Amino acid sequence: MTQYHPLTPQEAIELAKTLPGPFTADANLDCREIGDGNLNLVFHITDQNSDKSIIIKQALPYAKVVGESWPLSLVRARIEREILQEEYRLCPGMVPEVYHYDDDLALTVMEDLSDHVIMRKGLIDGASYPLFAQHIGEFMARTLFFTSDLGMNQQQKKEQQGRFVNPDQCKITEDLIFDEPYRIAQNNNYETAIEDEAEALRTDEALHLEIALLREKFLTHGQALLHGDLHTGSIFVTSESTKVIDPEFAFYGPMGFDVGAVLANLLLHYVSLSGRFQDQSTRNKRETELLDMVRDVWTEFDTRFRALWTTALVDPMAKTPGYQNLYVQQLFRDTIGFAGAKMVRRIVGLARVADIDTITDATEREHAQRKALAVGKALIKNNRHVNTIGEVLDLVSSAL
Ligand code: ADP
Ligand code: MG
Ligand code: MG
């Protein structure tokens, strides 16, 4: 057993040389720590004499952003690696391949995806991803369906649920998304220009009721194995390819939490566009593109999820006429509620998004923040009643 300690880049190189696979023992390796997150080290190891490279991701026992005072279990490294392997089985080519792992050191050695870009950055740079909705729709339909009681034996599912108990990571979500934005909390991190909005979030009891219900669902509804952190910073893209990374928040939860994360982050980018484009027609074009993506992500997911119901259902009771429609309707409503909650937390909570923070003009930035809150609140308040993505897009436009 190796005693846990955070690796230095030199130790990461030494480790890489011992792995069966990419490098020879005398390879001339370079290593850079490229992690941009708060919880982990990410080493990019390249061979100077070949085009071979790998990534080593190692969990830290605390959240960097707050310092060592916020301890976090290293179990999440094992969970991240196991769900990557599960997702690879269900959607080959849509997550990095795991080459090796060491649970004592809380690290995973995986495929280097540096030929892709992080989607949040790609969107900020103005790129388009015409295949994204199909790809992520397929990813979510397959990973959620096949890890739920619809697509998996009930007993096996319960055993799997036991392997993916992730209390420290869930608590981060429970606090940062379903609690702190709605009260005065030390972690909250919003600009003083929107103090009035933050105050309104704290006193809106109708909103609190919806958040309490969404929080309850997150706490209790072990529907499927979720990625748990499926924002555009956890998705690598090119114009042809989509790869999902960073599932360290994985646990058995409500499916709508993953689908809502994708929609929320597309909508956060959408509301940032007025602060990015001076030219009205360029802006309109890009806004239409983003709203089309929102619609297409839901539609692609919905179509593929229902198709699996026809081809891969293991629970005969789920064939009961009418059940599929009610199931997907509830999943849609959950998706919209969680999407709204994720938008709100990204404006007033601990972790903000670059889509909005990189708007340099303070007035435009404030405007985008207010728009995000208006859309987020509209989604949260209407989540229990919406039926179609068209209705949701109408809610978005009337909130602005
Ligand atoms: P964290 O959990 O700390 O957010 P991530 O898994 O999101 O860590 O990785 C942080 C960054 O490291 C990513 O944004 C990306 O730039 C880089 N990275 C992570 N995994 C890979 C990979 N497999 N290939 C290339 N770069 C990666
Ligand atoms: Mg990350
Ligand atoms: Mg992470």
CSV table of C-alpha atoms and ligand atoms in Angstrom, one decimal:
chain,number,residue,atom,x,y,z
A,1,MET,CA,0.0,0.0,0.0
A,2,THR,CA,1.3,3.5,-0.9
A,3,GLN,CA,0.8,6.2,1.7
A,4,TYR,CA,-1.4,9.0,0.3
A,5,HIS,CA,0.4,12.2,-0.5
A,6,PRO,CA,-0.1,14.8,-3.2
A,7,LEU,CA,2.3,14.0,-6.0
A,8,THR,CA,4.9,16.5,-7.3
A,9,PRO,CA,5.2,16.8,-11.1
A,10,GLN,CA,8.5,14.8,-10.8
A,11,GLU,CA,6.8,12.0,-8.9
A,12,ALA,CA,4.0,12.0,-11.5
A,13,ILE,CA,6.7,11.4,-14.2
A,14,GLU,CA,8.3,8.6,-12.2
A,15,LEU,CA,4.9,7.0,-11.8
A,16,ALA,CA,4.2,7.4,-15.5
A,17,LYS,CA,7.4,5.5,-16.4
A,18,THR,CA,6.4,2.5,-14.3
A,19,LEU,CA,3.0,2.1,-16.0
A,20,PRO,CA,2.6,-0.7,-18.5
A,21,GLY,CA,1.8,1.0,-21.8
A,22,PRO,CA,2.6,4.3,-23.3
A,23,PHE,CA,6.2,5.1,-22.3
A,24,THR,CA,9.4,3.3,-22.3
A,25,ALA,CA,11.5,3.3,-19.1
A,26,ASP,CA,14.1,5.7,-20.7
A,27,ALA,CA,11.4,8.0,-22.2
A,28,ASN,CA,12.1,11.7,-21.8
A,29,LEU,CA,8.9,12.9,-20.1
A,30,ASP,CA,7.6,16.4,-19.4
A,31,CYS,CA,4.9,17.1,-16.8
A,32,ARG,CA,2.7,20.2,-16.3
A,33,GLU,CA,0.0,20.5,-13.6
A,34,ILE,CA,-3.0,21.9,-15.6
A,35,GLY,CA,-5.8,21.6,-13.1
A,36,ASP,CA,-8.1,24.5,-13.1
A,37,GLY,CA,-10.5,23.1,-10.5
A,38,ASN,CA,-10.5,23.5,-6.8
A,39,LEU,CA,-10.4,19.9,-5.6
A,40,ASN,CA,-7.8,18.0,-7.6
A,41,LEU,CA,-4.4,18.0,-9.3
A,42,VAL,CA,-4.3,17.2,-13.0
A,43,PHE,CA,-0.9,16.3,-14.4
A,44,HIS,CA,-0.4,16.4,-18.2
A,45,ILE,CA,2.5,14.1,-19.1
A,46,THR,CA,4.0,14.2,-22.6
A,47,ASP,CA,6.9,12.3,-24.2
A,48,GLN,CA,9.4,14.6,-25.9
A,49,ASN,CA,10.3,11.9,-28.4
A,50,SER,CA,6.9,10.6,-29.4
A,51,ASP,CA,3.3,11.9,-29.6
A,52,LYS,CA,2.3,9.8,-26.6
A,53,SER,CA,0.8,11.5,-23.6
A,54,ILE,CA,-1.4,10.8,-20.6
A,55,ILE,CA,-3.3,12.6,-17.9
A,56,ILE,CA,-3.0,11.7,-14.2
A,57,LYS,CA,-5.8,13.2,-12.0
A,58,GLN,CA,-5.3,13.0,-8.3
A,59,ALA,CA,-7.8,14.0,-5.6
A,60,LEU,CA,-6.7,16.4,-2.8
A,61,PRO,CA,-8.1,15.8,0.7
A,62,TYR,CA,-9.5,19.3,0.9
A,63,ALA,CA,-11.1,22.0,-1.3
A,64,LYS,CA,-8.3,24.3,-2.6
A,65,VAL,CA,-10.7,27.2,-2.9
A,66,VAL,CA,-11.4,27.3,0.8
A,67,GLY,CA,-8.1,25.9,2.1
A,68,GLU,CA,-7.4,22.9,4.2
A,69,SER,CA,-10.3,23.8,6.5
A,70,TRP,CA,-12.7,22.2,4.1
A,71,PRO,CA,-11.8,18.5,4.2
A,72,LEU,CA,-13.1,16.2,1.5
A,73,SER,CA,-13.0,12.4,1.3
A,74,LEU,CA,-10.6,10.8,-1.2
A,75,VAL,CA,-13.3,8.1,-1.9
A,76,ARG,CA,-14.4,10.4,-4.7
A,77,ALA,CA,-11.3,9.4,-6.7
A,78,ARG,CA,-12.4,5.8,-6.7
A,79,ILE,CA,-16.0,6.8,-7.5
A,80,GLU,CA,-14.8,9.0,-10.4
A,81,ARG,CA,-12.7,6.2,-11.8
A,82,GLU,CA,-15.5,3.6,-11.5
A,83,ILE,CA,-18.1,5.8,-13.1
A,84,LEU,CA,-15.7,6.7,-15.9
A,85,GLN,CA,-15.3,3.0,-16.6
A,86,GLU,CA,-19.1,2.4,-16.4
A,87,GLU,CA,-19.7,5.4,-18.8
A,88,TYR,CA,-17.0,4.1,-21.1
A,89,ARG,CA,-18.8,0.7,-21.2
A,90,LEU,CA,-22.2,2.4,-21.9
A,91,CYS,CA,-20.9,5.1,-24.3
A,92,PRO,CA,-17.5,4.2,-25.7
A,93,GLY,CA,-15.7,7.2,-27.0
A,94,MET,CA,-17.6,9.7,-24.9
A,95,VAL,CA,-15.4,9.7,-21.9
A,96,PRO,CA,-11.6,9.3,-21.5
A,97,GLU,CA,-10.4,5.8,-21.3
A,98,VAL,CA,-9.0,4.8,-17.9
A,99,TYR,CA,-5.6,3.2,-18.3
A,100,HIS,CA,-4.7,2.7,-14.7
A,101,TYR,CA,-5.6,3.7,-11.1
A,102,ASP,CA,-4.3,3.7,-7.6
A,103,ASP,CA,-6.9,4.1,-4.9
A,104,ASP,CA,-4.4,4.6,-2.1
A,105,LEU,CA,-3.0,7.6,-3.9
A,106,ALA,CA,-6.5,8.6,-5.0
A,107,LEU,CA,-5.4,8.9,-8.7
A,108,THR,CA,-6.6,7.9,-12.1
A,109,VAL,CA,-4.4,7.6,-15.2
A,110,MET,CA,-6.5,8.4,-18.3
A,111,GLU,CA,-6.5,9.2,-22.0
A,112,ASP,CA,-5.3,12.7,-22.8
A,113,LEU,CA,-8.0,14.7,-24.5
A,114,SER,CA,-6.0,17.8,-25.2
A,115,ASP,CA,-7.0,17.8,-28.8
A,116,HIS,CA,-10.5,18.9,-27.6
A,117,VAL,CA,-11.4,22.1,-25.9
A,118,ILE,CA,-13.5,22.7,-22.8
A,119,MET,CA,-16.9,23.6,-24.1
A,120,ARG,CA,-17.4,26.7,-21.9
A,121,LYS,CA,-14.2,28.1,-23.4
A,122,GLY,CA,-15.2,27.1,-26.9
A,123,LEU,CA,-18.5,28.8,-26.5
A,124,ILE,CA,-16.9,32.0,-25.1
A,125,ASP,CA,-14.6,32.0,-28.1
A,126,GLY,CA,-17.6,31.8,-30.4
A,127,ALA,CA,-17.3,28.3,-31.7
A,128,SER,CA,-20.4,26.2,-32.8
A,129,TYR,CA,-21.0,22.6,-32.0
A,130,PRO,CA,-23.7,21.3,-34.3
A,131,LEU,CA,-23.4,17.7,-33.1
A,132,PHE,CA,-23.4,18.5,-29.4
A,133,ALA,CA,-27.1,18.0,-28.8
A,134,GLN,CA,-27.1,14.6,-30.4
A,135,HIS,CA,-24.0,13.5,-28.6
A,136,ILE,CA,-25.0,14.7,-25.1
A,137,GLY,CA,-28.5,13.5,-25.7
A,138,GLU,CA,-27.2,10.0,-26.4
A,139,PHE,CA,-24.8,10.1,-23.4
A,140,MET,CA,-27.4,11.1,-20.9
A,141,ALA,CA,-30.1,8.8,-22.3
A,142,ARG,CA,-27.8,5.8,-22.1
A,143,THR,CA,-26.0,6.5,-18.8
A,144,LEU,CA,-29.3,7.4,-17.0
A,145,PHE,CA,-31.5,4.7,-18.5
A,146,PHE,CA,-29.0,1.8,-18.1
A,147,THR,CA,-28.2,2.6,-14.5
A,148,SER,CA,-31.9,3.0,-13.5
A,149,ASP,CA,-34.4,0.3,-12.6
A,150,LEU,CA,-35.7,0.7,-16.2
A,151,GLY,CA,-32.5,-0.7,-17.8
A,152,MET,CA,-30.9,-2.6,-15.0
A,153,ASN,CA,-31.8,-5.5,-12.7
A,154,GLN,CA,-33.1,-4.1,-9.4
A,155,GLN,CA,-30.8,-6.1,-7.2
A,156,GLN,CA,-27.7,-5.2,-9.2
A,157,LYS,CA,-28.8,-1.6,-9.1
A,158,LYS,CA,-29.0,-1.6,-5.3
A,159,GLU,CA,-25.5,-3.1,-5.1
A,160,GLN,CA,-24.2,-0.5,-7.5
A,161,GLN,CA,-25.9,2.2,-5.4
A,162,GLY,CA,-23.8,1.1,-2.5
A,163,ARG,CA,-20.6,1.6,-4.4
A,164,PHE,CA,-21.6,5.2,-5.3
A,165,VAL,CA,-22.4,6.7,-2.0
A,166,ASN,CA,-20.6,10.1,-2.1
A,167,PRO,CA,-21.7,12.1,1.0
A,168,ASP,CA,-19.0,14.8,1.0
A,169,GLN,CA,-19.6,15.7,-2.7
A,170,CYS,CA,-23.3,15.6,-2.3
A,171,LYS,CA,-23.1,17.9,0.7
A,172,ILE,CA,-21.3,20.4,-1.5
A,173,THR,CA,-24.2,20.4,-3.9
A,174,GLU,CA,-26.8,20.4,-1.1
A,175,ASP,CA,-25.2,23.5,0.5
A,176,LEU,CA,-24.0,25.4,-2.6
A,177,ILE,CA,-27.1,24.9,-4.8
A,178,PHE,CA,-30.0,24.2,-2.5
A,179,ASP,CA,-29.3,26.3,0.5
A,180,GLU,CA,-26.7,29.1,0.6
A,181,PRO,CA,-28.0,31.2,-2.3
A,182,TYR,CA,-31.2,31.6,-0.4
A,183,ARG,CA,-29.7,33.0,2.9
A,184,ILE,CA,-26.8,35.0,4.1
A,185,ALA,CA,-23.8,32.6,3.8
A,186,GLN,CA,-20.1,33.2,3.9
A,187,ASN,CA,-19.5,31.3,0.7
A,188,ASN,CA,-21.8,33.4,-1.4
A,189,ASN,CA,-19.8,35.4,-3.9
A,190,TYR,CA,-21.9,37.9,-5.8
A,191,GLU,CA,-21.1,41.5,-7.0
A,192,THR,CA,-22.4,44.3,-4.8
A,193,ALA,CA,-24.3,45.7,-7.9
A,194,ILE,CA,-26.9,42.9,-7.5
A,195,GLU,CA,-27.3,43.1,-3.7
A,196,ASP,CA,-31.0,43.9,-4.3
A,197,GLU,CA,-31.4,40.6,-6.3
A,198,ALA,CA,-29.5,38.6,-3.6
A,199,GLU,CA,-31.8,40.1,-0.9
A,200,ALA,CA,-34.9,39.2,-3.0
A,201,LEU,CA,-33.7,35.6,-3.2
A,202,ARG,CA,-33.5,35.5,0.6
A,203,THR,CA,-37.0,36.6,1.1
A,204,ASP,CA,-39.0,34.9,-1.7
A,205,GLU,CA,-40.9,32.2,0.1
A,206,ALA,CA,-42.6,30.8,-3.0
A,207,LEU,CA,-39.1,30.3,-4.4
A,208,HIS,CA,-37.9,28.7,-1.2
A,209,LEU,CA,-40.8,26.2,-1.3
A,210,GLU,CA,-39.7,25.0,-4.8
A,211,ILE,CA,-36.1,24.9,-3.7
A,212,ALA,CA,-37.0,22.8,-0.7
A,213,LEU,CA,-38.9,20.3,-3.0
A,214,LEU,CA,-35.9,20.1,-5.4
A,215,ARG,CA,-33.5,19.7,-2.5
A,216,GLU,CA,-35.7,16.9,-1.2
A,217,LYS,CA,-35.6,15.2,-4.6
A,218,PHE,CA,-31.8,15.5,-4.7
A,219,LEU,CA,-31.5,14.1,-1.2
A,220,THR,CA,-33.9,11.1,-1.6
A,221,HIS,CA,-34.5,10.1,-5.2
A,222,GLY,CA,-32.0,7.5,-6.2
A,223,GLN,CA,-33.2,7.1,-9.7
A,224,ALA,CA,-30.0,6.6,-11.7
A,225,LEU,CA,-26.3,7.0,-11.5
A,226,LEU,CA,-25.7,10.6,-12.2
A,227,HIS,CA,-22.5,12.3,-13.5
A,228,GLY,CA,-23.4,14.9,-10.9
A,229,ASP,CA,-21.5,17.9,-12.2
A,230,LEU,CA,-22.4,18.0,-15.9
A,231,HIS,CA,-21.7,21.7,-16.7
A,232,THR,CA,-20.0,22.9,-19.9
A,233,GLY,CA,-16.7,23.0,-17.9
A,234,SER,CA,-16.9,19.2,-17.6
A,235,ILE,CA,-17.4,18.6,-21.3
A,236,PHE,CA,-14.6,18.5,-23.9
A,237,VAL,CA,-15.6,19.2,-27.5
A,238,THR,CA,-14.5,19.5,-31.1
A,239,SER,CA,-16.9,20.1,-34.0
A,240,GLU,CA,-17.1,16.3,-34.4
A,241,SER,CA,-16.7,14.9,-31.0
A,242,THR,CA,-18.0,15.3,-27.4
A,243,LYS,CA,-16.3,13.8,-24.3
A,244,VAL,CA,-17.5,14.1,-20.7
A,245,ILE,CA,-14.9,14.4,-17.9
A,246,ASP,CA,-14.9,15.0,-14.2
A,247,PRO,CA,-17.6,12.8,-12.7
A,248,GLU,CA,-16.4,13.1,-9.1
A,249,PHE,CA,-19.8,14.2,-7.9
A,250,ALA,CA,-21.4,10.9,-9.2
A,251,PHE,CA,-24.1,9.3,-7.0
A,252,TYR,CA,-27.5,7.8,-7.4
A,253,GLY,CA,-29.9,10.8,-7.7
A,254,PRO,CA,-32.6,12.3,-9.8
A,255,MET,CA,-32.0,12.1,-13.6
A,256,GLY,CA,-33.2,15.7,-14.2
A,257,PHE,CA,-30.2,16.9,-12.2
A,258,ASP,CA,-27.8,16.0,-15.1
A,259,VAL,CA,-30.1,17.1,-17.9
A,260,GLY,CA,-30.8,20.3,-16.0
A,261,ALA,CA,-27.1,21.0,-15.6
A,262,VAL,CA,-26.5,21.0,-19.4
A,263,LEU,CA,-29.5,23.2,-20.1
A,264,ALA,CA,-28.6,25.7,-17.3
A,265,ASN,CA,-25.1,26.1,-18.6
A,266,LEU,CA,-26.3,26.7,-22.2
A,267,LEU,CA,-28.8,29.3,-20.8
A,268,LEU,CA,-26.0,30.9,-18.8
A,269,HIS,CA,-24.1,31.4,-22.0
A,270,TYR,CA,-27.2,32.6,-23.8
A,271,VAL,CA,-27.8,35.4,-21.2
A,272,SER,CA,-24.1,36.5,-21.6
A,273,LEU,CA,-24.4,37.1,-25.3
A,274,SER,CA,-25.8,40.7,-25.0
A,275,GLY,CA,-22.6,41.6,-23.2
A,276,ARG,CA,-20.4,39.9,-25.8
A,277,PHE,CA,-21.7,41.1,-29.2
A,278,GLN,CA,-22.2,44.8,-30.1
A,279,ASP,CA,-23.5,44.0,-33.5
A,280,GLN,CA,-27.2,43.2,-33.2
A,281,SER,CA,-27.5,40.7,-36.1
A,282,THR,CA,-24.5,38.7,-35.0
A,283,ARG,CA,-25.9,38.6,-31.5
A,284,ASN,CA,-29.4,37.6,-32.7
A,285,LYS,CA,-27.9,34.8,-34.7
A,286,ARG,CA,-25.9,33.5,-31.8
A,287,GLU,CA,-28.8,33.8,-29.4
A,288,THR,CA,-31.0,31.7,-31.8
A,289,GLU,CA,-28.2,29.1,-32.0
A,290,LEU,CA,-28.0,28.8,-28.2
A,291,LEU,CA,-31.8,28.5,-27.7
A,292,ASP,CA,-31.9,25.9,-30.5
A,293,MET,CA,-29.2,24.0,-28.6
A,294,VAL,CA,-31.3,24.1,-25.5
A,295,ARG,CA,-34.3,22.7,-27.4
A,296,ASP,CA,-32.3,20.1,-29.2
A,297,VAL,CA,-30.5,18.8,-26.1
A,298,TRP,CA,-33.9,18.1,-24.5
A,299,THR,CA,-35.4,16.7,-27.7
A,300,GLU,CA,-32.5,14.4,-28.5
A,301,PHE,CA,-32.4,13.2,-24.9
A,302,ASP,CA,-36.2,12.6,-24.8
A,303,THR,CA,-36.2,10.7,-28.2
A,304,ARG,CA,-33.3,8.5,-27.3
A,305,PHE,CA,-34.5,7.8,-23.8
A,306,ARG,CA,-37.9,6.8,-25.1
A,307,ALA,CA,-36.3,4.6,-27.7
A,308,LEU,CA,-34.4,2.7,-25.1
A,309,TRP,CA,-37.7,2.1,-23.3
A,310,THR,CA,-38.8,0.2,-26.4
A,311,THR,CA,-35.6,-1.7,-27.0
A,312,ALA,CA,-33.9,-2.3,-23.6
A,313,LEU,CA,-36.5,-2.2,-20.8
A,314,VAL,CA,-35.9,-4.8,-18.1
A,315,ASP,CA,-38.8,-4.0,-15.8
A,316,PRO,CA,-42.1,-5.4,-17.3
A,317,MET,CA,-44.3,-3.1,-15.1
A,318,ALA,CA,-42.8,-0.2,-16.9
A,319,LYS,CA,-44.6,-1.3,-20.0
A,320,THR,CA,-47.9,-0.3,-18.4
A,321,PRO,CA,-49.6,2.1,-20.9
A,322,GLY,CA,-49.3,5.7,-19.8
A,323,TYR,CA,-46.4,5.1,-17.4
A,324,GLN,CA,-43.6,6.2,-19.8
A,325,ASN,CA,-45.4,9.5,-20.5
A,326,LEU,CA,-45.8,10.3,-16.8
A,327,TYR,CA,-42.2,9.2,-16.1
A,328,VAL,CA,-40.7,11.5,-18.8
A,329,GLN,CA,-43.1,14.3,-17.8
A,330,GLN,CA,-41.8,14.2,-14.2
A,331,LEU,CA,-38.2,13.9,-15.4
A,332,PHE,CA,-38.7,17.0,-17.7
A,333,ARG,CA,-40.1,19.0,-14.8
A,334,ASP,CA,-37.2,18.0,-12.5
A,335,THR,CA,-34.8,19.0,-15.3
A,336,ILE,CA,-36.3,22.5,-15.5
A,337,GLY,CA,-36.3,23.0,-11.8
A,338,PHE,CA,-32.7,21.8,-11.4
A,339,ALA,CA,-31.7,24.0,-14.4
A,340,GLY,CA,-33.1,27.0,-12.7
A,341,ALA,CA,-31.4,26.2,-9.4
A,342,LYS,CA,-28.1,25.8,-11.2
A,343,MET,CA,-28.5,29.2,-12.9
A,344,VAL,CA,-29.2,31.0,-9.6
A,345,ARG,CA,-26.3,29.5,-7.8
A,346,ARG,CA,-23.8,30.5,-10.5
A,347,ILE,CA,-24.7,34.1,-10.0
A,348,VAL,CA,-24.9,34.5,-6.2
A,349,GLY,CA,-23.2,31.3,-4.9
A,350,LEU,CA,-19.6,30.3,-4.4
A,351,ALA,CA,-18.7,29.2,-8.0
A,352,ARG,CA,-19.4,31.6,-10.8
A,353,VAL,CA,-19.1,31.1,-14.6
A,354,ALA,CA,-16.6,32.5,-17.0
A,355,ASP,CA,-19.3,33.1,-19.6
A,356,ILE,CA,-20.6,36.0,-17.5
A,357,ASP,CA,-17.5,36.9,-15.5
A,358,THR,CA,-15.5,37.6,-18.6
A,359,ILE,CA,-17.9,40.3,-19.8
A,360,THR,CA,-15.5,43.3,-19.1
A,361,ASP,CA,-18.1,46.1,-19.1
A,362,ALA,CA,-19.5,46.2,-15.6
A,363,THR,CA,-23.0,47.4,-16.6
A,364,GLU,CA,-23.3,44.7,-19.3
A,365,ARG,CA,-22.1,42.1,-16.8
A,366,GLU,CA,-24.6,43.2,-14.2
A,367,HIS,CA,-27.3,43.1,-16.9
A,368,ALA,CA,-26.4,39.5,-17.7
A,369,GLN,CA,-26.4,38.5,-14.1
A,370,ARG,CA,-29.9,39.9,-13.6
A,371,LYS,CA,-31.0,38.1,-16.7
A,372,ALA,CA,-29.6,34.8,-15.4
A,373,LEU,CA,-31.5,35.3,-12.1
A,374,ALA,CA,-34.7,36.2,-13.9
A,375,VAL,CA,-34.6,33.1,-16.1
A,376,GLY,CA,-33.4,30.9,-13.2
A,377,LYS,CA,-36.2,32.0,-11.0
A,378,ALA,CA,-38.8,31.6,-13.7
A,379,LEU,CA,-37.7,28.0,-14.3
A,380,ILE,CA,-37.7,27.2,-10.6
A,381,LYS,CA,-41.1,28.7,-10.0
A,382,ASN,CA,-42.8,27.0,-13.0
A,383,ASN,CA,-41.0,23.6,-12.8
A,384,ARG,CA,-43.9,21.7,-11.4
A,385,HIS,CA,-46.2,22.8,-14.2
A,386,VAL,CA,-44.2,22.8,-17.5
A,387,ASN,CA,-44.9,20.2,-20.1
A,388,THR,CA,-42.9,21.0,-23.2
A,389,ILE,CA,-39.5,22.5,-24.1
A,390,GLY,CA,-41.4,25.1,-26.2
A,391,GLU,CA,-43.2,26.3,-23.1
A,392,VAL,CA,-39.8,26.6,-21.3
A,393,LEU,CA,-38.3,28.7,-24.2
A,394,ASP,CA,-41.4,31.0,-23.9
A,395,LEU,CA,-40.7,31.3,-20.1
A,396,VAL,CA,-37.1,32.3,-20.9
A,397,SER,CA,-38.1,35.0,-23.4
A,398,SER,CA,-40.8,36.4,-21.1
A,399,ALA,CA,-38.4,36.5,-18.2
A,400,LEU,CA,-36.1,38.9,-20.1
B,1,ADP,P1,-11.6,19.2,-11.4
B,1,ADP,O1,-12.4,18.1,-10.8
B,1,ADP,O2,-10.5,19.6,-10.4
B,1,ADP,O3,-12.4,20.3,-11.9
B,1,ADP,P2,-11.2,18.2,-14.1
B,1,ADP,O4,-11.3,16.8,-14.3
B,1,ADP,O5,-12.4,19.1,-14.5
B,1,ADP,O6,-10.8,18.5,-12.6
B,1,ADP,O7,-9.9,18.7,-14.8
B,1,ADP,C1,-9.4,20.0,-14.7
B,1,ADP,C2,-8.8,20.5,-16.1
B,1,ADP,O8,-7.8,19.6,-16.4
B,1,ADP,C3,-9.8,20.4,-17.2
B,1,ADP,O9,-10.6,21.6,-17.4
B,1,ADP,C4,-8.9,20.2,-18.4
B,1,ADP,O10,-8.3,21.4,-18.8
B,1,ADP,C5,-7.8,19.3,-17.8
B,1,ADP,N1,-8.1,17.9,-18.0
B,1,ADP,C6,-8.8,17.0,-17.2
B,1,ADP,N2,-8.9,15.8,-17.7
B,1,ADP,C7,-8.3,15.8,-18.9
B,1,ADP,C8,-8.1,14.9,-19.9
B,1,ADP,N3,-8.5,13.6,-19.8
B,1,ADP,N4,-7.4,15.3,-21.0
B,1,ADP,C9,-6.9,16.5,-21.1
B,1,ADP,N5,-7.1,17.5,-20.2
B,1,ADP,C10,-7.8,17.1,-19.1
B,2,MG,MG,-13.8,20.1,-13.4
B,3,MG,MG,-14.4,18.2,-10.5
